[in-house]
Coordinates of C-alpha atoms and ligand atoms in Angstrom, one line a residue:
X458 CA -27.2 -104.7 43.0
X459 CA -28.2 -108.4 42.9
X460 CA -24.7 -109.7 42.4
X461 CA -21.7 -109.1 44.6
X462 CA -19.1 -106.5 43.8
X463 CA -15.5 -106.2 44.9
X464 CA -14.6 -102.5 44.2
X465 CA -10.9 -101.6 43.6
X466 CA -10.2 -97.9 43.2
X467 CA -7.0 -95.8 42.9
X468 CA -5.0 -93.4 40.8
X469 CA -3.5 -94.1 37.3
X470 CA -1.0 -97.0 37.1
X471 CA -1.5 -98.0 40.8
X472 CA -1.9 -101.6 39.6
X473 CA -5.7 -101.8 39.7
X474 CA -6.2 -103.6 36.4
X475 CA -3.7 -106.4 36.9
X476 CA -4.7 -106.9 40.5
X477 CA -8.4 -106.9 39.7
X478 CA -7.9 -109.5 37.0
X479 CA -6.0 -111.7 39.4
X480 CA -8.8 -111.4 42.0
X481 CA -11.5 -112.0 39.4
X482 CA -9.7 -115.1 38.3
X483 CA -9.4 -116.4 41.9
X484 CA -13.2 -116.1 42.4
X485 CA -14.4 -116.8 38.8
X486 CA -16.2 -113.4 38.8
X487 CA -16.4 -111.0 35.9
X488 CA -13.6 -108.4 35.7
X489 CA -14.7 -104.9 34.6
X490 CA -12.4 -101.9 34.0
X491 CA -14.7 -98.9 34.3
X492 CA -11.8 -96.9 32.8
X493 CA -12.2 -98.8 29.6
X494 CA -15.8 -97.5 29.3
X495 CA -14.6 -94.0 29.8
X496 CA -11.8 -94.5 27.3
X497 CA -14.3 -95.9 24.7
X498 CA -16.5 -92.9 25.1
X499 CA -13.5 -90.5 24.9
X500 CA -12.4 -92.2 21.7
X501 CA -15.9 -91.8 20.2
X502 CA -16.1 -88.2 21.3
X503 CA -12.7 -87.5 19.6
X504 CA -13.8 -89.4 16.5
X505 CA -16.9 -87.2 16.3
X506 CA -14.9 -84.0 16.7
X507 CA -15.3 -83.0 20.4
X508 CA -11.8 -81.9 21.1
X509 CA -12.5 -78.6 22.8
X510 CA -14.6 -77.7 25.8
X511 CA -16.8 -80.8 25.6
X512 CA -19.2 -80.2 28.4
X513 CA -22.3 -78.8 26.8
X514 CA -22.4 -80.4 23.4
X515 CA -21.6 -83.8 24.9
X516 CA -24.9 -84.0 26.7
X517 CA -26.8 -84.5 23.5
X518 CA -24.1 -86.5 21.9
X519 CA -23.9 -89.1 24.7
X520 CA -27.7 -89.6 24.7
X521 CA -27.4 -90.9 21.1
X522 CA -24.6 -93.4 21.8
X523 CA -24.9 -97.2 22.0
X524 CA -22.3 -98.9 24.2
X525 CA -22.4 -102.7 24.1
X526 CA -20.4 -104.9 26.5
X527 CA -19.5 -108.3 25.2
X528 CA -18.3 -110.9 27.6
X529 CA -15.3 -113.1 27.0
X530 CA -15.5 -116.8 27.7
X531 CA -13.1 -116.3 30.5
X532 CA -14.8 -113.8 33.0
X533 CA -11.4 -112.7 34.3
X534 CA -10.5 -111.3 30.9
X535 CA -13.3 -108.8 31.2
X536 CA -15.5 -107.4 28.5
X537 CA -15.0 -106.1 25.0
X538 CA -16.6 -102.8 24.1
X539 CA -18.5 -101.7 21.0
X540 CA -19.4 -98.1 20.6
X541 CA -22.1 -97.6 18.0
X542 CA -21.3 -101.1 16.8
X543 CA -17.6 -100.4 16.3
X544 CA -14.9 -102.3 18.2
X545 CA -13.4 -99.7 20.6
X546 CA -10.7 -102.0 22.0
X547 CA -7.9 -101.1 19.6
X548 CA -8.3 -97.4 20.5
X549 CA -8.4 -97.5 24.3
X550 CA -4.6 -97.0 24.9
X551 CA -4.1 -94.4 22.2
X552 CA -2.2 -91.3 23.5
X553 CA -4.9 -89.0 22.2
X554 CA -7.5 -90.9 24.2
X555 CA -5.3 -90.9 27.4
X556 CA -4.9 -87.1 26.9
X557 CA -8.6 -86.3 26.7
X558 CA -10.3 -89.0 28.8
X559 CA -10.2 -87.2 32.1
X560 CA -11.8 -84.1 30.6
X561 CA -14.6 -86.2 29.1
X562 CA -15.0 -88.3 32.3
X563 CA -15.6 -85.0 34.2
X564 CA -18.9 -84.4 32.4
X565 CA -21.8 -85.6 34.6
X566 CA -23.9 -86.8 31.7
X567 CA -21.1 -89.1 30.6
X568 CA -20.7 -90.4 34.2
X569 CA -24.5 -91.1 34.4
X570 CA -24.4 -92.9 31.0
X571 CA -21.6 -95.2 32.1
X572 CA -22.8 -95.7 35.7
X573 CA -26.1 -97.0 34.4
X574 CA -24.3 -99.7 32.4
X575 CA -22.0 -100.6 35.3
X576 CA -24.9 -101.0 37.7
X577 CA -27.0 -103.0 35.3
X578 CA -24.1 -105.5 34.9
X579 CA -24.3 -106.1 38.7
X580 CA -27.9 -107.3 38.3
X581 CA -26.7 -110.4 36.6
X582 CA -23.1 -110.9 37.6
X583 CA -20.7 -111.1 40.5
X584 CA -18.1 -108.4 39.6
X585 CA -14.5 -107.3 40.4
X586 CA -14.7 -103.7 39.1
X587 CA -11.9 -101.2 39.1
X588 CA -11.9 -97.5 38.7
X589 CA -11.9 -94.1 40.5
X590 CA -15.4 -94.0 42.1
X591 CA -16.6 -97.6 42.3
X592 CA -16.6 -97.9 46.1
X593 CA -17.5 -94.3 46.7
X594 CA -20.3 -93.6 44.1
X595 CA -21.2 -96.6 41.9
X596 CA -21.5 -99.3 44.5
X597 CA -21.2 -97.5 47.9
X598 CA -23.2 -100.3 49.5
X599 CA -20.7 -103.1 48.8
X600 CA -18.7 -104.2 51.9
X601 CA -15.7 -105.1 49.8
X602 CA -13.7 -102.0 48.9
X603 CA -10.0 -101.5 48.2
X604 CA -8.0 -98.4 47.4
X605 CA -4.6 -99.1 45.7
X606 CA -1.9 -96.4 45.7
X607 CA 1.8 -96.1 44.8
X608 CA 4.2 -93.2 44.8
X609 CA 3.9 -90.8 41.8
X610 CA 7.4 -91.8 40.7
X611 CA 6.7 -95.5 40.8
X612 CA 3.4 -95.0 38.9
X613 CA 5.1 -92.9 36.2
X614 CA 7.8 -95.6 36.0
X615 CA 5.3 -98.4 35.6
X616 CA 3.4 -96.6 32.8
X617 CA 6.7 -95.8 30.9
X618 CA 7.7 -99.5 31.2
X619 CA 4.4 -100.4 29.4
X620 CA 5.6 -98.1 26.6
X621 CA 2.7 -95.8 27.0
X622 CA 2.8 -92.0 26.4
X623 CA 0.6 -90.9 29.3
X624 CA 0.7 -87.9 31.6
X625 CA -0.3 -89.8 34.7
X626 CA 0.3 -86.8 36.9
X627 CA -2.0 -84.6 34.9
X628 CA -4.8 -87.2 34.8
X629 CA -4.5 -87.6 38.6
X630 CA -4.8 -83.9 39.0
X631 CA -7.9 -83.7 36.9
X632 CA -9.5 -86.9 38.4
X633 CA -8.9 -85.7 42.0
X634 CA -10.1 -82.2 41.5
X635 CA -13.3 -82.6 39.4
X636 CA -16.6 -81.6 40.9
X637 CA -18.5 -84.9 40.1
X638 CA -17.3 -88.1 41.7
X639 CA -13.6 -87.2 42.2
X640 CA -11.0 -89.8 42.9
X641 CA -11.2 -90.4 46.7
X642 CA -10.6 -93.1 49.2
X643 CA -14.1 -94.6 49.8
X644 CA -15.1 -94.7 53.5
X645 CA -14.4 -98.2 54.8
X646 CA -11.9 -99.1 52.0
X647 CA -8.8 -101.1 52.7
X648 CA -5.8 -99.0 51.5
X649 CA -2.8 -100.8 50.1
X650 CA 0.4 -99.0 49.2
X651 CA 1.8 -101.0 46.3
X652 CA 5.0 -99.0 45.8
X653 CA 7.3 -101.8 47.1
X654 CA 5.0 -104.8 46.3
X655 CA 4.9 -106.9 43.2
X656 CA 1.7 -108.0 41.6
X657 CA 1.4 -111.3 43.4
X658 CA 2.0 -109.7 46.7
X659 CA -0.8 -107.2 46.1
X660 CA -3.2 -109.9 44.9
X661 CA -2.4 -112.0 48.0
X662 CA -3.0 -109.0 50.3
X663 CA -6.4 -108.4 48.7
X664 CA -7.4 -112.0 48.8
X665 CA -6.4 -112.3 52.5
X666 CA -8.5 -109.2 53.4
X667 CA -11.4 -110.8 51.5
X668 CA -11.0 -114.1 53.3
X669 CA -11.3 -112.2 56.6
X670 CA -14.4 -110.5 55.2
X671 CA -15.8 -113.9 54.3
X672 CA -16.0 -113.6 50.5
X673 CA -15.1 -117.3 50.3
X674 CA -18.2 -119.0 48.8
X675 CA -17.3 -119.3 45.1
X676 CA -13.5 -119.0 45.4
X677 CA -11.9 -121.7 43.3
X678 CA -8.9 -123.7 44.6
X679 CA -5.6 -122.0 43.8
Ligands
CDP45 O1 -5.5 -97.6 33.7 P1 -5.5 -96.1 34.2 O2 -5.5 -96.1 35.7 O3 -4.4 -95.3 33.6 O4 -6.8 -95.4 33.7 P2 -8.2 -96.0 33.5 O5 -8.7 -96.8 34.6 O6 -8.2 -96.7 32.1 O7 -9.1 -94.7 33.4 C1 -8.9 -93.7 32.4 C2 -9.6 -92.4 32.9 O8 -11.0 -92.7 33.0 C3 -9.2 -91.9 34.3 O9 -8.0 -91.1 34.3 C4 -10.4 -91.1 34.7 O10 -10.4 -89.8 34.1 C5 -11.6 -91.9 34.0 N1 -12.3 -92.8 35.0 C6 -13.2 -92.2 35.8 O11 -13.4 -91.0 35.8 N2 -13.9 -93.0 36.7 C7 -13.7 -94.3 36.7 N3 -14.5 -95.1 37.6 C8 -12.7 -94.9 35.9 C9 -12.0 -94.1 35.1

């Protein structure tokens, strides 16, 4: 990890993506949704016919995949993903991908494949990265860790407002109970309950914690 990493973890629809984008924009660092990489792989696995009991056959399959990350000019917009040269972006929010991604993300070979890419990005970039295990497993050494939460009702409401068909509760159950890298509050993380906070309030809370942790060097004027 040559670059610096701000790790933002939490359950589905806790506000991680929007908050992480806001923080990335305040610092001029690259925003990365690790969930997008899991969704891109889940889309590819469905495309290639892995809809049932993926664990064994996925090991060989994932070894043959090429996942390319393309940076936008604006680092806070994040990266576009190509899987085997094909643009995965239009497929990431599809209901069938949301329905299968947690099963596919539970496979250790898939996690190793994605973690290697996430870690290699940090060799060349300062990152604001969001996910489920960023502070606990991918970058446990970073001093800047957050865990965003919100009540299950509020999270289901936020997802429905986005117009998404998504069983947030079921994904939470699978993500929290899997054997490898389950969703957990990383030791030392700052926990923020966003249930009654709007986006700007959460971004302000994160930035104020970061100021007190002295991540101020490259922060642009707001
Ligand atoms: O945006 P939302 O919180 O709904 O989900 P996401 O961040 O796009 O992640 C989709 C799924 O990928 C999660 O439900 C997890 O199963 C998996 N994931 C993971 O296992 N580890 C991560 N670091 C990020 C996502």
